[in-house]
PDB file of C-alpha atoms in Angstrom:
ATOM      1  CA  ASP A   1      75.654  25.125  20.979  1.00  0.00           C
ATOM      2  CA  GLU A   2      72.159  25.074  19.280  1.00  0.00           C
ATOM      3  CA  TRP A   3      69.440  26.743  21.346  1.00  0.00           C
ATOM      4  CA  ASP A   4      65.138  26.706  20.362  1.00  0.00           C
ATOM      5  CA  THR A   5      64.766  29.821  22.734  1.00  0.00           C
ATOM      6  CA  ALA A   6      61.742  29.401  21.667  1.00  0.00           C
ATOM      7  CA  ALA A   7      60.526  26.276  22.541  1.00  0.00           C
ATOM      8  CA  PHE A   8      62.695  26.211  26.211  1.00  0.00           C
ATOM      9  CA  ALA A   9      60.122  30.037  26.501  1.00  0.00           C
ATOM     10  CA  SER A  10      57.300  27.939  25.937  1.00  0.00           C
ATOM     11  CA  ARG A  11      58.313  24.929  28.838  1.00  0.00           C
ATOM     12  CA  LEU A  12      58.888  27.558  30.607  1.00  0.00           C
ATOM     13  CA  GLN A  13      55.857  29.810  30.760  1.00  0.00           C
ATOM     14  CA  ASN A  14      53.749  26.472  30.925  1.00  0.00           C
ATOM     15  CA  SER A  15      55.447  25.548  33.691  1.00  0.00           C
ATOM     16  CA  LEU A  16      54.780  29.142  35.410  1.00  0.00           C
ATOM     17  CA  GLN A  17      51.826  29.340  34.443  1.00  0.00           C
ATOM     18  CA  LEU A  18      50.518  25.092  36.576  1.00  0.00           C
ATOM     19  CA  MET A  19      52.776  27.467  40.033  1.00  0.00           C
ATOM     20  CA  GLY A  20      49.884  29.814  39.677  1.00  0.00           C
ATOM     21  CA  LEU A  21      51.709  32.527  37.688  1.00  0.00           C
ATOM     22  CA  ASP A  22      49.810  34.131  34.822  1.00  0.00           C
ATOM     23  CA  VAL A  23      52.312  35.504  32.414  1.00  0.00           C
ATOM     24  CA  THR A  24      53.140  35.490  29.049  1.00  0.00           C
ATOM     25  CA  ILE A  25      57.016  35.145  28.002  1.00  0.00           C
ATOM     26  CA  ARG A  26      58.759  34.978  23.941  1.00  0.00           C
ATOM     27  CA  ALA A  27      61.742  34.456  22.618  1.00  0.00           C
ATOM     28  CA  PRO A  28      62.333  37.972  19.777  1.00  0.00           C
ATOM     29  CA  SER A  29      63.946  34.955  17.097  1.00  0.00           C
ATOM     30  CA  THR A  30      63.992  31.327  17.418  1.00  0.00           C
ATOM     31  CA  GLY A  31      68.315  31.764  17.536  1.00  0.00           C
ATOM     32  CA  SER A  32      67.908  34.762  20.248  1.00  0.00           C
ATOM     33  CA  ARG A  33      69.204  34.051  23.267  1.00  0.00           C
ATOM     34  CA  PHE A  34      66.809  36.678  25.325  1.00  0.00           C
ATOM     35  CA  LEU A  35      62.602  36.295  26.735  1.00  0.00           C
ATOM     36  CA  GLY A  36      60.288  39.136  27.067  1.00  0.00           C
ATOM     37  CA  ILE A  37      58.658  37.637  30.286  1.00  0.00           C
ATOM     38  CA  ARG A  38      55.851  39.946  31.080  1.00  0.00           C
ATOM     39  CA  ALA A  39      53.856  39.969  34.366  1.00  0.00           C
ATOM     40  CA  SER A  40      51.659  41.619  36.943  1.00  0.00           C
ATOM     41  CA  ALA A  41      53.086  43.660  39.379  1.00  0.00           C
ATOM     42  CA  LYS A  42      51.847  41.766  42.621  1.00  0.00           C
ATOM     43  CA  GLN A  43      53.145  38.357  40.544  1.00  0.00           C
ATOM     44  CA  LEU A  44      56.461  39.822  39.745  1.00  0.00           C
ATOM     45  CA  PRO A  45      58.575  39.102  43.050  1.00  0.00           C
ATOM     46  CA  ARG A  46      57.510  35.107  43.098  1.00  0.00           C
ATOM     47  CA  VAL A  47      58.277  35.055  38.710  1.00  0.00           C
ATOM     48  CA  LEU A  48      61.968  37.206  39.650  1.00  0.00           C
ATOM     49  CA  GLN A  49      62.536  34.265  42.517  1.00  0.00           C
ATOM     50  CA  MET A  50      61.688  31.610  39.802  1.00  0.00           C
ATOM     51  CA  VAL A  51      63.457  32.643  36.847  1.00  0.00           C
ATOM     52  CA  THR A  52      66.374  33.787  38.778  1.00  0.00           C
ATOM     53  CA  ALA A  53      67.286  30.583  40.426  1.00  0.00           C
ATOM     54  CA  MET A  54      67.398  29.096  37.331  1.00  0.00           C
ATOM     55  CA  PRO A  55      71.228  28.037  35.795  1.00  0.00           C
ATOM     56  CA  ARG A  56      70.461  29.583  32.331  1.00  0.00           C
ATOM     57  CA  VAL A  57      69.402  32.828  33.459  1.00  0.00           C
ATOM     58  CA  LEU A  58      72.061  34.995  33.664  1.00  0.00           C
ATOM     59  CA  TRP A  59      70.820  38.099  33.460  1.00  0.00           C
ATOM     60  CA  VAL A  60      67.316  40.131  34.312  1.00  0.00           C
ATOM     61  CA  GLU A  61      66.235  44.030  33.289  1.00  0.00           C
ATOM     62  CA  PRO A  62      63.419  45.731  33.631  1.00  0.00           C
ATOM     63  CA  VAL A  63      61.429  46.356  30.053  1.00  0.00           C
ATOM     64  CA  HIS A  64      60.424  50.208  30.246  1.00  0.00           C
ATOM     65  CA  ALA A  65      56.927  50.495  27.638  1.00  0.00           C
ATOM     66  CA  ARG A  66      58.630  53.402  25.441  1.00  0.00           C
ATOM     67  CA  LYS A  67      57.402  57.362  24.730  1.00  0.00           C
ATOM     68  CA  LEU A  68      58.371  59.966  22.952  1.00  0.00           C
ATOM     69  CA  LEU A  69      60.578  62.326  24.525  1.00  0.00           C
ATOM     70  CA  ASN A  70      61.404  64.876  22.411  1.00  0.00           C
ATOM     71  CA  HIS A  71      60.050  67.143  23.947  1.00  0.00           C
ATOM     72  CA  ALA A  72      63.132  67.389  26.570  1.00  0.00           C
ATOM     73  CA  SER A  73      65.503  67.200  23.551  1.00  0.00           C
ATOM     74  CA  ARG A  74      67.587  70.289  24.678  1.00  0.00           C
ATOM     75  CA  GLY A  75      68.225  69.305  28.028  1.00  0.00           C
ATOM     76  CA  ILE A  76      68.529  64.630  27.359  1.00  0.00           C
ATOM     77  CA  THR A  77      71.136  66.206  24.507  1.00  0.00           C
ATOM     78  CA  GLN A  78      73.728  68.191  26.639  1.00  0.00           C
ATOM     79  CA  THR A  79      73.276  67.083  30.053  1.00  0.00           C
ATOM     80  CA  ASN A  80      71.216  64.003  30.221  1.00  0.00           C
ATOM     81  CA  VAL A  81      68.785  65.728  32.203  1.00  0.00           C
ATOM     82  CA  PRO A  82      65.607  67.226  30.532  1.00  0.00           C
ATOM     83  CA  GLY A  83      65.192  70.900  31.558  1.00  0.00           C
ATOM     84  CA  ASP A  84      68.938  70.966  32.076  1.00  0.00           C
ATOM     85  CA  ALA A  85      70.696  72.867  28.846  1.00  0.00           C
ATOM     86  CA  PRO A  86      73.435  75.608  30.020  1.00  0.00           C
ATOM     87  CA  LEU A  87      74.256  75.828  26.298  1.00  0.00           C
ATOM     88  CA  SER A  88      70.971  77.300  24.793  1.00  0.00           C
ATOM     89  CA  GLY A  89      71.974  80.592  25.767  1.00  0.00           C
ATOM     90  CA  LEU A  90      75.323  80.324  24.221  1.00  0.00           C
ATOM     91  CA  LEU A  91      75.030  78.591  20.894  1.00  0.00           C
ATOM     92  CA  SER A  92      71.419  79.462  18.700  1.00  0.00           C
ATOM     93  CA  GLY A  93      72.859  78.395  15.702  1.00  0.00           C
ATOM     94  CA  GLN A  94      71.878  81.272  14.070  1.00  0.00           C
ATOM     95  CA  GLY A  95      73.343  82.601  10.628  1.00  0.00           C
ATOM     96  CA  GLN A  96      74.021  78.257   9.697  1.00  0.00           C
ATOM     97  CA  VAL A  97      72.483  76.014   8.111  1.00  0.00           C
ATOM     98  CA  VAL A  98      71.867  71.999   9.391  1.00  0.00           C
ATOM     99  CA  GLY A  99      72.507  69.052   6.742  1.00  0.00           C
ATOM    100  CA  VAL A 100      70.135  66.077   8.030  1.00  0.00           C
ATOM    101  CA  GLY A 101      69.926  63.364   6.118  1.00  0.00           C
ATOM    102  CA  ASP A 102      66.754  61.011   7.157  1.00  0.00           C
ATOM    103  CA  SER A 103      63.884  59.971   7.001  1.00  0.00           C
ATOM    104  CA  GLY A 104      60.250  62.103   6.218  1.00  0.00           C
ATOM    105  CA  LEU A 105      60.503  64.934   7.961  1.00  0.00           C
ATOM    106  CA  ASP A 106      57.092  67.193   9.074  1.00  0.00           C
ATOM    107  CA  VAL A 107      57.401  70.302   7.347  1.00  0.00           C
ATOM    108  CA  PHE A 108      53.362  70.980   8.877  1.00  0.00           C
ATOM    109  CA  SER A 109      54.962  70.551  12.672  1.00  0.00           C
ATOM    110  CA  CYS A 110      55.020  74.058  14.112  1.00  0.00           C
ATOM    111  CA  PHE A 111      58.714  73.712  14.875  1.00  0.00           C
ATOM    112  CA  PHE A 112      59.369  74.075  10.988  1.00  0.00           C
ATOM    113  CA  TYR A 113      56.131  75.269   9.354  1.00  0.00           C
ATOM    114  CA  ASP A 114      56.404  78.901   7.789  1.00  0.00           C
ATOM    115  CA  ILE A 115      52.518  80.406   7.014  1.00  0.00           C
ATOM    116  CA  ASP A 116      53.925  82.700   4.416  1.00  0.00           C
ATOM    117  CA  ASN A 117      56.654  80.970   2.934  1.00  0.00           C
ATOM    118  CA  SER A 118      56.548  77.072   0.939  1.00  0.00           C
ATOM    119  CA  VAL A 119      58.849  74.478   1.124  1.00  0.00           C
ATOM    120  CA  PHE A 120      61.217  74.502  -2.113  1.00  0.00           C
ATOM    121  CA  TYR A 121      61.117  70.473  -3.211  1.00  0.00           C
ATOM    122  CA  THR A 122      63.823  69.242  -5.409  1.00  0.00           C
ATOM    123  CA  ARG A 123      64.674  65.478  -7.037  1.00  0.00           C
ATOM    124  CA  THR A 124      67.747  66.710  -8.471  1.00  0.00           C
ATOM    125  CA  PRO A 125      71.271  68.784  -5.628  1.00  0.00           C
ATOM    126  CA  VAL A 126      70.809  72.007  -6.920  1.00  0.00           C
ATOM    127  CA  LYS A 127      71.056  75.665  -5.286  1.00  0.00           C
ATOM    128  CA  THR A 128      67.470  77.139  -3.553  1.00  0.00           C
ATOM    129  CA  PRO A 129      66.456  79.745  -5.995  1.00  0.00           C
ATOM    130  CA  ALA A 130      65.929  82.980  -4.463  1.00  0.00           C
ATOM    131  CA  SER A 131      62.389  83.375  -5.039  1.00  0.00           C
ATOM    132  CA  MET A 132      62.144  79.859  -2.636  1.00  0.00           C
ATOM    133  CA  GLN A 133      65.090  81.024   0.066  1.00  0.00           C
ATOM    134  CA  GLY A 134      62.768  82.853   2.437  1.00  0.00           C
ATOM    135  CA  HIS A 135      61.312  80.311   4.341  1.00  0.00           C
ATOM    136  CA  ARG A 136      61.752  80.030   8.482  1.00  0.00           C
ATOM    137  CA  LYS A 137      63.423  76.979   8.930  1.00  0.00           C
ATOM    138  CA  ILE A 138      63.357  74.449   6.081  1.00  0.00           C
ATOM    139  CA  ASP A 139      65.922  76.050   2.944  1.00  0.00           C
ATOM    140  CA  GLY A 140      65.514  72.711   0.978  1.00  0.00           C
ATOM    141  CA  TYR A 141      64.015  69.437   0.808  1.00  0.00           C
ATOM    142  CA  TRP A 142      66.068  66.609  -1.501  1.00  0.00           C
ATOM    143  CA  GLU A 143      63.543  64.218  -2.916  1.00  0.00           C
ATOM    144  CA  PHE A 144      66.286  61.452  -2.285  1.00  0.00           C
ATOM    145  CA  MET A 145      64.116  59.121  -2.658  1.00  0.00           C
ATOM    146  CA  ASP A 146      60.120  60.688  -2.257  1.00  0.00           C
ATOM    147  CA  ARG A 147      58.488  63.407   0.436  1.00  0.00           C
ATOM    148  CA  LEU A 148      56.411  61.230   1.824  1.00  0.00           C
ATOM    149  CA  MET A 149      56.369  61.370   6.025  1.00  0.00           C
ATOM    150  CA  GLU A 150      55.839  58.167   7.927  1.00  0.00           C
ATOM    151  CA  ASP A 151      53.795  58.690  11.445  1.00  0.00           C
ATOM    152  CA  GLY A 152      56.395  59.611  14.074  1.00  0.00           C
ATOM    153  CA  ALA A 153      59.044  60.083  11.458  1.00  0.00           C
ATOM    154  CA  HIS A 154      62.518  60.014  12.525  1.00  0.00           C
ATOM    155  CA  GLY A 155      63.995  62.724  10.351  1.00  0.00           C
ATOM    156  CA  THR A 156      61.221  64.689  12.243  1.00  0.00           C
ATOM    157  CA  HIS A 157      62.301  63.615  15.898  1.00  0.00           C
ATOM    158  CA  VAL A 158      66.341  64.446  14.886  1.00  0.00           C
ATOM    159  CA  SER A 159      65.336  67.870  12.554  1.00  0.00           C
ATOM    160  CA  GLY A 160      63.648  68.589  16.007  1.00  0.00           C
ATOM    161  CA  SER A 161      65.980  68.283  18.089  1.00  0.00           C
ATOM    162  CA  VAL A 162      68.715  69.546  15.703  1.00  0.00           C
ATOM    163  CA  ALA A 163      67.052  73.000  15.074  1.00  0.00           C
ATOM    164  CA  GLY A 164      63.211  72.819  15.705  1.00  0.00           C
ATOM    165  CA  SER A 165      61.440  76.466  16.804  1.00  0.00           C
ATOM    166  CA  SER A 166      57.991  76.565  17.484  1.00  0.00           C
ATOM    167  CA  SER A 167      55.658  79.199  15.901  1.00  0.00           C
ATOM    168  CA  ALA A 168      52.670  77.580  18.582  1.00  0.00           C
ATOM    169  CA  PRO A 169      52.545  80.418  21.467  1.00  0.00           C
ATOM    170  CA  GLY A 170      54.152  78.506  24.618  1.00  0.00           C
ATOM    171  CA  LEU A 171      55.984  75.628  22.764  1.00  0.00           C
ATOM    172  CA  GLY A 172      58.739  77.717  23.229  1.00  0.00           C
ATOM    173  CA  GLU A 173      60.331  75.533  25.829  1.00  0.00           C
ATOM    174  CA  HIS A 174      61.086  72.580  23.386  1.00  0.00           C
ATOM    175  CA  ASN A 175      63.175  74.183  20.955  1.00  0.00           C
ATOM    176  CA  GLY A 176      65.993  72.013  19.434  1.00  0.00           C
ATOM    177  CA  MET A 177      69.891  72.604  20.526  1.00  0.00           C
ATOM    178  CA  ALA A 178      70.425  75.053  17.826  1.00  0.00           C
ATOM    179  CA  ALA A 179      66.353  76.777  17.630  1.00  0.00           C
ATOM    180  CA  ASP A 180      67.950  79.678  15.174  1.00  0.00           C
ATOM    181  CA  ALA A 181      69.700  77.510  12.919  1.00  0.00           C
ATOM    182  CA  HIS A 182      68.072  76.502   8.646  1.00  0.00           C
ATOM    183  CA  LEU A 183      67.247  72.910   7.765  1.00  0.00           C
ATOM    184  CA  LEU A 184      68.961  71.612   4.685  1.00  0.00           C
ATOM    185  CA  PHE A 185      66.947  68.387   4.558  1.00  0.00           C
ATOM    186  CA  THR A 186      67.225  65.428   2.343  1.00  0.00           C
ATOM    187  CA  ASP A 187      64.850  62.581   2.087  1.00  0.00           C
ATOM    188  CA  CYS A 188      66.072  58.950   2.511  1.00  0.00           C
ATOM    189  CA  SER A 189      63.305  56.943   3.314  1.00  0.00           C
ATOM    190  CA  CYS A 190      60.605  55.138   0.906  1.00  0.00           C
ATOM    191  CA  MET A 191      56.833  55.223   1.582  1.00  0.00           C
ATOM    192  CA  LYS A 192      55.594  54.329  -1.885  1.00  0.00           C
ATOM    193  CA  PRO A 193      53.141  50.978  -1.808  1.00  0.00           C
ATOM    194  CA  GLU A 194      55.078  50.844  -5.589  1.00  0.00           C
ATOM    195  CA  GLY A 195      58.943  51.539  -4.567  1.00  0.00           C
ATOM    196  CA  CYS A 196      61.069  54.204  -5.141  1.00  0.00           C
ATOM    197  CA  GLU A 197      63.841  54.793  -7.673  1.00  0.00           C
ATOM    198  CA  CYS A 198      67.201  57.060  -7.414  1.00  0.00           C
ATOM    199  CA  PRO A 199      67.320  60.259  -8.539  1.00  0.00           C
ATOM    200  CA  GLU A 200      68.396  60.329 -12.140  1.00  0.00           C
ATOM    201  CA  GLY A 201      72.284  61.197 -12.786  1.00  0.00           C
ATOM    202  CA  VAL A 202      73.123  60.523  -9.303  1.00  0.00           C
ATOM    203  CA  PRO A 203      75.335  57.882  -8.241  1.00  0.00           C
ATOM    204  CA  CYS A 204      73.107  55.509  -5.842  1.00  0.00           C
ATOM    205  CA  ASP A 205      74.067  52.190  -4.742  1.00  0.00           C
ATOM    206  CA  CYS A 206      70.514  50.124  -5.178  1.00  0.00           C
ATOM    207  CA  ASP A 207      67.168  51.142  -5.872  1.00  0.00           C
ATOM    208  CA  MET A 208      64.879  51.616  -2.691  1.00  0.00           C
ATOM    209  CA  TYR A 209      61.794  50.101  -2.057  1.00  0.00           C
ATOM    210  CA  SER A 210      58.677  50.082   0.380  1.00  0.00           C
ATOM    211  CA  ASP A 211      59.571  46.210   1.658  1.00  0.00           C
ATOM    212  CA  GLY A 212      62.918  47.653   2.658  1.00  0.00           C
ATOM    213  CA  ARG A 213      64.989  45.382  -0.006  1.00  0.00           C
TER     214      ARG A 213
END
C-alpha cells in the first residue's frame, strides 16, 4: 500500500516531542520506508522503548557518522582488521601496472607525487612516450572526461588502497596493498561546470555533465 513516510515522520516527531523527548526525525525520500531518528544519548533509551513498541517498526539499528579510514586500508581489505595485513610481505606489486577507472586522482598526494617527474596526461588512449615514463607511480592519466578532482575523490581513495606508496617519512605503514605497483588511471568523472564531452573517436554512450545527466 502507499505509505507517506514523510507525514508519518512528522507525526511521530511531534508525538515524541509532546512527551518531552528532544528528537529529530527525517524520511530519506517520500516513498522510503526508512526513518532517521536523532536523539541525545540520555534520551535514547526512552526513544527506543517508544519506537520499538510500534507495530509498524520492524527494524532498528544505529547509524554511525561517516569518517575516512583509508589509512588502514591494507588490513581492512585483507582481514577486516586494521593493522593485520598478512599479504604485505608476500605481494608488493613490483613490475605490475594496475588500471583504475574512477573519479579524479590527486596526483599531488604524497602517496603518488613524484617531485622529479610530471604526470603524462592524454585525451586519447595512447602509449606513454618514453620521455614521460619516469614517474614513480603514475604511468599515464587518461582524461576520459577531465583531469579535475573533487575534494575527497573516490578515485584517490581506490588508487591509494591499491597502490599508494608514501614519499613522506613516517607514513609508509599506510601504503596500499601493492605499494610497488604503478597506476594507469582513467578519469571517468566530470567536474567542469559547463560539462564534458567524450574524447573524439572514442566510443561513448553519452556525454557527461556536471549535473549528472
